[in-house]
Amino acid sequence: MPDTHTHASVSDPLTQAGSEPVHARGTFDVKLVPQGAEDKGEGSTRGRMSLDKQFQGDLEGTGKGELLTALTDVKGSAGYVAIERVTGTLHGRRGSFALLHRGIMSRGAQDLTITVVPDSGAGQLAGLAGKLDIKIVEGKHFYDLEYSLKVP
């Protein structure tokens, strides 16, 4: 007799993790393109860039967004904010979600926070919450998305 029961995929980390956050890891390529002329002022220069990413690994897809930057006259001090929409497949679930970036550099010391915008998940990623960490090693970009998925 054929098995008619529905089974969770063995490779689906959310079915194995319970309420614990899940990690999606991989690499990404990024292209930043200046948009318009910089706005040079006393003490800082404001800029705007488009963001185009290609994610590989547990998250397969694209990221599209915009950055606003403030560069100061002090070497290693700057700030940026960005909104990015990610579209693709996360551990086998297809959909999209938005990320909010906040980055500060104070004389070379970095503080970067990238958070999934609440209730921005769509498709099979509805209910997604989490944060994204980025590491750059020898010019290669790595991501670690710690997330949970509350199915509506």
mmCIF file with all atom_site columns, C-alpha atoms in Angstrom:
data_model
loop_
_atom_site.group_PDB
_atom_site.id
_atom_site.type_symbol
_atom_site.label_atom_id
_atom_site.label_alt_id
_atom_site.label_comp_id
_atom_site.label_asym_id
_atom_site.label_entity_id
_atom_site.label_seq_id
_atom_site.pdbx_PDB_ins_code
_atom_site.Cartn_x
_atom_site.Cartn_y
_atom_site.Cartn_z
_atom_site.occupancy
_atom_site.B_iso_or_equiv
_atom_site.pdbx_formal_charge
_atom_site.auth_seq_id
_atom_site.auth_comp_id
_atom_site.auth_asym_id
_atom_site.auth_atom_id
_atom_site.pdbx_PDB_model_num
ATOM 1   C CA . MET A 1 1   ? 0.000  0.000  0.000  1.00 0.00 ? 1   MET A CA 1
ATOM 2   C CA . PRO A 1 2   ? 1.475  3.437  -0.949 1.00 0.00 ? 2   PRO A CA 1
ATOM 3   C CA . ASP A 1 3   ? 2.427  5.823  1.840  1.00 0.00 ? 3   ASP A CA 1
ATOM 4   C CA . THR A 1 4   ? -0.077 8.699  1.767  1.00 0.00 ? 4   THR A CA 1
ATOM 5   C CA . HIS A 1 5   ? 1.255  10.541 4.822  1.00 0.00 ? 5   HIS A CA 1
ATOM 6   C CA . THR A 1 6   ? 2.951  13.905 4.392  1.00 0.00 ? 6   THR A CA 1
ATOM 7   C CA . HIS A 1 7   ? 6.490  13.898 5.724  1.00 0.00 ? 7   HIS A CA 1
ATOM 8   C CA . ALA A 1 8   ? 8.658  16.924 6.502  1.00 0.00 ? 8   ALA A CA 1
ATOM 9   C CA . SER A 1 9   ? 11.740 17.133 4.373  1.00 0.00 ? 9   SER A CA 1
ATOM 10  C CA . VAL A 1 10  ? 14.758 15.721 6.188  1.00 0.00 ? 10  VAL A CA 1
ATOM 11  C CA . SER A 1 11  ? 16.864 18.580 4.801  1.00 0.00 ? 11  SER A CA 1
ATOM 12  C CA . ASP A 1 12  ? 14.451 21.265 6.109  1.00 0.00 ? 12  ASP A CA 1
ATOM 13  C CA . PRO A 1 13  ? 16.220 22.796 9.140  1.00 0.00 ? 13  PRO A CA 1
ATOM 14  C CA . LEU A 1 14  ? 13.049 24.441 10.433 1.00 0.00 ? 14  LEU A CA 1
ATOM 15  C CA . THR A 1 15  ? 11.322 21.100 10.971 1.00 0.00 ? 15  THR A CA 1
ATOM 16  C CA . GLN A 1 16  ? 14.298 19.919 13.027 1.00 0.00 ? 16  GLN A CA 1
ATOM 17  C CA . ALA A 1 17  ? 15.040 23.088 14.984 1.00 0.00 ? 17  ALA A CA 1
ATOM 18  C CA . GLY A 1 18  ? 11.761 23.743 16.801 1.00 0.00 ? 18  GLY A CA 1
ATOM 19  C CA . SER A 1 19  ? 11.771 27.294 18.150 1.00 0.00 ? 19  SER A CA 1
ATOM 20  C CA . GLU A 1 20  ? 15.550 27.726 17.967 1.00 0.00 ? 20  GLU A CA 1
ATOM 21  C CA . PRO A 1 21  ? 16.864 30.176 15.357 1.00 0.00 ? 21  PRO A CA 1
ATOM 22  C CA . VAL A 1 22  ? 18.195 28.633 12.160 1.00 0.00 ? 22  VAL A CA 1
ATOM 23  C CA . HIS A 1 23  ? 21.343 29.728 10.337 1.00 0.00 ? 23  HIS A CA 1
ATOM 24  C CA . ALA A 1 24  ? 21.641 30.104 6.574  1.00 0.00 ? 24  ALA A CA 1
ATOM 25  C CA . ARG A 1 25  ? 25.212 30.576 5.391  1.00 0.00 ? 25  ARG A CA 1
ATOM 26  C CA . GLY A 1 26  ? 26.972 31.215 2.133  1.00 0.00 ? 26  GLY A CA 1
ATOM 27  C CA . THR A 1 27  ? 28.655 33.822 -0.018 1.00 0.00 ? 27  THR A CA 1
ATOM 28  C CA . PHE A 1 28  ? 27.531 36.770 -2.062 1.00 0.00 ? 28  PHE A CA 1
ATOM 29  C CA . ASP A 1 29  ? 28.821 39.065 -4.773 1.00 0.00 ? 29  ASP A CA 1
ATOM 30  C CA . VAL A 1 30  ? 27.934 42.743 -4.565 1.00 0.00 ? 30  VAL A CA 1
ATOM 31  C CA . LYS A 1 31  ? 27.995 45.629 -7.011 1.00 0.00 ? 31  LYS A CA 1
ATOM 32  C CA . LEU A 1 32  ? 27.630 49.222 -5.791 1.00 0.00 ? 32  LEU A CA 1
ATOM 33  C CA . VAL A 1 33  ? 26.960 51.965 -8.343 1.00 0.00 ? 33  VAL A CA 1
ATOM 34  C CA . PRO A 1 34  ? 26.970 55.678 -7.405 1.00 0.00 ? 34  PRO A CA 1
ATOM 35  C CA . GLN A 1 35  ? 23.662 57.405 -8.189 1.00 0.00 ? 35  GLN A CA 1
ATOM 36  C CA . GLY A 1 36  ? 24.083 61.083 -8.962 1.00 0.00 ? 36  GLY A CA 1
ATOM 37  C CA . ALA A 1 37  ? 26.723 63.497 -7.780 1.00 0.00 ? 37  ALA A CA 1
ATOM 38  C CA . GLU A 1 38  ? 28.052 63.482 -4.235 1.00 0.00 ? 38  GLU A CA 1
ATOM 39  C CA . ASP A 1 39  ? 26.835 66.300 -1.994 1.00 0.00 ? 39  ASP A CA 1
ATOM 40  C CA . LYS A 1 40  ? 30.026 67.732 -0.478 1.00 0.00 ? 40  LYS A CA 1
ATOM 41  C CA . GLY A 1 41  ? 29.565 69.826 2.627  1.00 0.00 ? 41  GLY A CA 1
ATOM 42  C CA . GLU A 1 42  ? 31.505 71.049 5.608  1.00 0.00 ? 42  GLU A CA 1
ATOM 43  C CA . GLY A 1 43  ? 32.569 68.010 7.659  1.00 0.00 ? 43  GLY A CA 1
ATOM 44  C CA . SER A 1 44  ? 30.898 65.331 5.520  1.00 0.00 ? 44  SER A CA 1
ATOM 45  C CA . THR A 1 45  ? 30.012 64.203 2.022  1.00 0.00 ? 45  THR A CA 1
ATOM 46  C CA . ARG A 1 46  ? 26.625 62.629 1.356  1.00 0.00 ? 46  ARG A CA 1
ATOM 47  C CA . GLY A 1 47  ? 26.210 60.013 -1.365 1.00 0.00 ? 47  GLY A CA 1
ATOM 48  C CA . ARG A 1 48  ? 23.688 57.559 -2.763 1.00 0.00 ? 48  ARG A CA 1
ATOM 49  C CA . MET A 1 49  ? 24.364 54.163 -4.377 1.00 0.00 ? 49  MET A CA 1
ATOM 50  C CA . SER A 1 50  ? 22.400 51.316 -5.893 1.00 0.00 ? 50  SER A CA 1
ATOM 51  C CA . LEU A 1 51  ? 23.036 47.857 -4.478 1.00 0.00 ? 51  LEU A CA 1
ATOM 52  C CA . ASP A 1 52  ? 22.959 44.662 -6.535 1.00 0.00 ? 52  ASP A CA 1
ATOM 53  C CA . LYS A 1 53  ? 23.777 41.310 -4.860 1.00 0.00 ? 53  LYS A CA 1
ATOM 54  C CA . GLN A 1 54  ? 23.895 37.669 -5.923 1.00 0.00 ? 54  GLN A CA 1
ATOM 55  C CA . PHE A 1 55  ? 23.572 35.206 -3.013 1.00 0.00 ? 55  PHE A CA 1
ATOM 56  C CA . GLN A 1 56  ? 24.904 31.638 -3.142 1.00 0.00 ? 56  GLN A CA 1
ATOM 57  C CA . GLY A 1 57  ? 24.552 28.899 -0.495 1.00 0.00 ? 57  GLY A CA 1
ATOM 58  C CA . ASP A 1 58  ? 21.596 28.284 1.820  1.00 0.00 ? 58  ASP A CA 1
ATOM 59  C CA . LEU A 1 59  ? 20.112 31.488 0.382  1.00 0.00 ? 59  LEU A CA 1
ATOM 60  C CA . GLU A 1 60  ? 20.052 31.484 -3.427 1.00 0.00 ? 60  GLU A CA 1
ATOM 61  C CA . GLY A 1 61  ? 18.825 34.689 -5.020 1.00 0.00 ? 61  GLY A CA 1
ATOM 62  C CA . THR A 1 62  ? 19.282 38.393 -5.563 1.00 0.00 ? 62  THR A CA 1
ATOM 63  C CA . GLY A 1 63  ? 19.302 41.509 -3.435 1.00 0.00 ? 63  GLY A CA 1
ATOM 64  C CA . LYS A 1 64  ? 18.399 44.933 -4.830 1.00 0.00 ? 64  LYS A CA 1
ATOM 65  C CA . GLY A 1 65  ? 18.510 48.139 -2.849 1.00 0.00 ? 65  GLY A CA 1
ATOM 66  C CA . GLU A 1 66  ? 19.739 51.651 -2.205 1.00 0.00 ? 66  GLU A CA 1
ATOM 67  C CA . LEU A 1 67  ? 22.326 53.052 0.199  1.00 0.00 ? 67  LEU A CA 1
ATOM 68  C CA . LEU A 1 68  ? 22.710 56.534 1.621  1.00 0.00 ? 68  LEU A CA 1
ATOM 69  C CA . THR A 1 69  ? 26.210 57.328 2.839  1.00 0.00 ? 69  THR A CA 1
ATOM 70  C CA . ALA A 1 70  ? 27.924 59.994 4.904  1.00 0.00 ? 70  ALA A CA 1
ATOM 71  C CA . LEU A 1 71  ? 31.715 60.136 4.568  1.00 0.00 ? 71  LEU A CA 1
ATOM 72  C CA . THR A 1 72  ? 33.614 62.381 6.949  1.00 0.00 ? 72  THR A CA 1
ATOM 73  C CA . ASP A 1 73  ? 36.907 64.216 6.690  1.00 0.00 ? 73  ASP A CA 1
ATOM 74  C CA . VAL A 1 74  ? 38.307 61.877 9.372  1.00 0.00 ? 74  VAL A CA 1
ATOM 75  C CA . LYS A 1 75  ? 39.885 58.726 7.920  1.00 0.00 ? 75  LYS A CA 1
ATOM 76  C CA . GLY A 1 76  ? 37.878 55.618 8.876  1.00 0.00 ? 76  GLY A CA 1
ATOM 77  C CA . SER A 1 77  ? 34.756 57.478 10.023 1.00 0.00 ? 77  SER A CA 1
ATOM 78  C CA . ALA A 1 78  ? 31.539 57.167 8.025  1.00 0.00 ? 78  ALA A CA 1
ATOM 79  C CA . GLY A 1 79  ? 27.959 55.957 8.167  1.00 0.00 ? 79  GLY A CA 1
ATOM 80  C CA . TYR A 1 80  ? 25.397 54.351 5.903  1.00 0.00 ? 80  TYR A CA 1
ATOM 81  C CA . VAL A 1 81  ? 21.815 53.169 5.859  1.00 0.00 ? 81  VAL A CA 1
ATOM 82  C CA . ALA A 1 82  ? 20.241 50.956 3.221  1.00 0.00 ? 82  ALA A CA 1
ATOM 83  C CA . ILE A 1 83  ? 17.056 49.120 2.339  1.00 0.00 ? 83  ILE A CA 1
ATOM 84  C CA . GLU A 1 84  ? 17.431 45.919 0.334  1.00 0.00 ? 84  GLU A CA 1
ATOM 85  C CA . ARG A 1 85  ? 14.802 43.547 -1.072 1.00 0.00 ? 85  ARG A CA 1
ATOM 86  C CA . VAL A 1 86  ? 15.996 39.935 -1.256 1.00 0.00 ? 86  VAL A CA 1
ATOM 87  C CA . THR A 1 87  ? 14.220 37.550 -3.634 1.00 0.00 ? 87  THR A CA 1
ATOM 88  C CA . GLY A 1 88  ? 15.043 33.867 -3.907 1.00 0.00 ? 88  GLY A CA 1
ATOM 89  C CA . THR A 1 89  ? 15.044 30.543 -2.097 1.00 0.00 ? 89  THR A CA 1
ATOM 90  C CA . LEU A 1 90  ? 15.986 30.175 1.575  1.00 0.00 ? 90  LEU A CA 1
ATOM 91  C CA . HIS A 1 91  ? 16.489 26.549 2.647  1.00 0.00 ? 91  HIS A CA 1
ATOM 92  C CA . GLY A 1 92  ? 14.077 25.466 -0.101 1.00 0.00 ? 92  GLY A CA 1
ATOM 93  C CA . ARG A 1 93  ? 11.384 28.096 0.600  1.00 0.00 ? 93  ARG A CA 1
ATOM 94  C CA . ARG A 1 94  ? 10.755 30.593 -2.214 1.00 0.00 ? 94  ARG A CA 1
ATOM 95  C CA . GLY A 1 95  ? 9.827  34.202 -1.537 1.00 0.00 ? 95  GLY A CA 1
ATOM 96  C CA . SER A 1 96  ? 11.164 37.618 -0.673 1.00 0.00 ? 96  SER A CA 1
ATOM 97  C CA . PHE A 1 97  ? 11.897 39.843 2.308  1.00 0.00 ? 97  PHE A CA 1
ATOM 98  C CA . ALA A 1 98  ? 13.426 43.234 3.084  1.00 0.00 ? 98  ALA A CA 1
ATOM 99  C CA . LEU A 1 99  ? 16.619 44.012 4.993  1.00 0.00 ? 99  LEU A CA 1
ATOM 100 C CA . LEU A 1 100 ? 17.405 47.232 6.857  1.00 0.00 ? 100 LEU A CA 1
ATOM 101 C CA . HIS A 1 101 ? 21.137 48.082 7.066  1.00 0.00 ? 101 HIS A CA 1
ATOM 102 C CA . ARG A 1 102 ? 22.737 50.467 9.575  1.00 0.00 ? 102 ARG A CA 1
ATOM 103 C CA . GLY A 1 103 ? 26.497 50.851 9.472  1.00 0.00 ? 103 GLY A CA 1
ATOM 104 C CA . ILE A 1 104 ? 28.785 53.104 11.482 1.00 0.00 ? 104 ILE A CA 1
ATOM 105 C CA . MET A 1 105 ? 32.583 53.385 11.325 1.00 0.00 ? 105 MET A CA 1
ATOM 106 C CA . SER A 1 106 ? 34.336 55.443 13.980 1.00 0.00 ? 106 SER A CA 1
ATOM 107 C CA . ARG A 1 107 ? 38.032 55.849 13.137 1.00 0.00 ? 107 ARG A CA 1
ATOM 108 C CA . GLY A 1 108 ? 38.077 52.311 11.720 1.00 0.00 ? 108 GLY A CA 1
ATOM 109 C CA . ALA A 1 109 ? 35.973 50.583 14.406 1.00 0.00 ? 109 ALA A CA 1
ATOM 110 C CA . GLN A 1 110 ? 32.899 49.097 12.699 1.00 0.00 ? 110 GLN A CA 1
ATOM 111 C CA . ASP A 1 111 ? 29.346 48.592 14.000 1.00 0.00 ? 111 ASP A CA 1
ATOM 112 C CA . LEU A 1 112 ? 27.042 46.966 11.441 1.00 0.00 ? 112 LEU A CA 1
ATOM 113 C CA . THR A 1 113 ? 23.453 45.866 12.052 1.00 0.00 ? 113 THR A CA 1
ATOM 114 C CA . ILE A 1 114 ? 21.359 44.248 9.305  1.00 0.00 ? 114 ILE A CA 1
ATOM 115 C CA . THR A 1 115 ? 17.833 43.222 10.306 1.00 0.00 ? 115 THR A CA 1
ATOM 116 C CA . VAL A 1 116 ? 14.932 41.584 8.478  1.00 0.00 ? 116 VAL A CA 1
ATOM 117 C CA . VAL A 1 117 ? 12.184 44.217 8.308  1.00 0.00 ? 117 VAL A CA 1
ATOM 118 C CA . PRO A 1 118 ? 9.255  42.897 10.410 1.00 0.00 ? 118 PRO A CA 1
ATOM 119 C CA . ASP A 1 119 ? 6.371  41.485 8.334  1.00 0.00 ? 119 ASP A CA 1
ATOM 120 C CA . SER A 1 120 ? 8.262  41.997 5.054  1.00 0.00 ? 120 SER A CA 1
ATOM 121 C CA . GLY A 1 121 ? 8.407  38.271 4.220  1.00 0.00 ? 121 GLY A CA 1
ATOM 122 C CA . ALA A 1 122 ? 6.299  37.172 1.250  1.00 0.00 ? 122 ALA A CA 1
ATOM 123 C CA . GLY A 1 123 ? 5.503  33.866 -0.430 1.00 0.00 ? 123 GLY A CA 1
ATOM 124 C CA . GLN A 1 124 ? 6.877  30.904 1.517  1.00 0.00 ? 124 GLN A CA 1
ATOM 125 C CA . LEU A 1 125 ? 8.966  33.349 3.573  1.00 0.00 ? 125 LEU A CA 1
ATOM 126 C CA . ALA A 1 126 ? 5.965  35.087 5.176  1.00 0.00 ? 126 ALA A CA 1
ATOM 127 C CA . GLY A 1 127 ? 6.625  35.313 8.926  1.00 0.00 ? 127 GLY A CA 1
ATOM 128 C CA . LEU A 1 128 ? 10.419 35.575 8.514  1.00 0.00 ? 128 LEU A CA 1
ATOM 129 C CA . ALA A 1 129 ? 12.354 37.376 11.276 1.00 0.00 ? 129 ALA A CA 1
ATOM 130 C CA . GLY A 1 130 ? 16.077 37.601 11.839 1.00 0.00 ? 130 GLY A CA 1
ATOM 131 C CA . LYS A 1 131 ? 19.406 39.320 11.391 1.00 0.00 ? 131 LYS A CA 1
ATOM 132 C CA . LEU A 1 132 ? 22.198 39.046 8.853  1.00 0.00 ? 132 LEU A CA 1
ATOM 133 C CA . ASP A 1 133 ? 25.902 39.142 9.664  1.00 0.00 ? 133 ASP A CA 1
ATOM 134 C CA . ILE A 1 134 ? 28.533 39.829 7.017  1.00 0.00 ? 134 ILE A CA 1
ATOM 135 C CA . LYS A 1 135 ? 32.212 38.951 7.047  1.00 0.00 ? 135 LYS A CA 1
ATOM 136 C CA . ILE A 1 136 ? 34.737 39.862 4.369  1.00 0.00 ? 136 ILE A CA 1
ATOM 137 C CA . VAL A 1 137 ? 37.756 37.560 4.171  1.00 0.00 ? 137 VAL A CA 1
ATOM 138 C CA . GLU A 1 138 ? 40.460 38.256 1.576  1.00 0.00 ? 138 GLU A CA 1
ATOM 139 C CA . GLY A 1 139 ? 37.963 40.214 -0.530 1.00 0.00 ? 139 GLY A CA 1
ATOM 140 C CA . LYS A 1 140 ? 35.260 37.486 -0.465 1.00 0.00 ? 140 LYS A CA 1
ATOM 141 C CA . HIS A 1 141 ? 31.875 38.274 1.133  1.00 0.00 ? 141 HIS A CA 1
ATOM 142 C CA . PHE A 1 142 ? 30.274 35.731 3.496  1.00 0.00 ? 142 PHE A CA 1
ATOM 143 C CA . TYR A 1 143 ? 26.815 35.935 5.108  1.00 0.00 ? 143 TYR A CA 1
ATOM 144 C CA . ASP A 1 144 ? 25.215 34.266 8.119  1.00 0.00 ? 144 ASP A CA 1
ATOM 145 C CA . LEU A 1 145 ? 21.453 34.809 8.304  1.00 0.00 ? 145 LEU A CA 1
ATOM 146 C CA . GLU A 1 146 ? 20.113 33.830 11.731 1.00 0.00 ? 146 GLU A CA 1
ATOM 147 C CA . TYR A 1 147 ? 16.350 33.528 11.352 1.00 0.00 ? 147 TYR A CA 1
ATOM 148 C CA . SER A 1 148 ? 13.069 32.091 12.504 1.00 0.00 ? 148 SER A CA 1
ATOM 149 C CA . LEU A 1 149 ? 9.944  31.536 10.461 1.00 0.00 ? 149 LEU A CA 1
ATOM 150 C CA . LYS A 1 150 ? 6.559  31.832 12.111 1.00 0.00 ? 150 LYS A CA 1
ATOM 151 C CA . VAL A 1 151 ? 4.084  30.303 9.691  1.00 0.00 ? 151 VAL A CA 1
ATOM 152 C CA . PRO A 1 152 ? 0.979  32.540 9.607  1.00 0.00 ? 152 PRO A CA 1
#
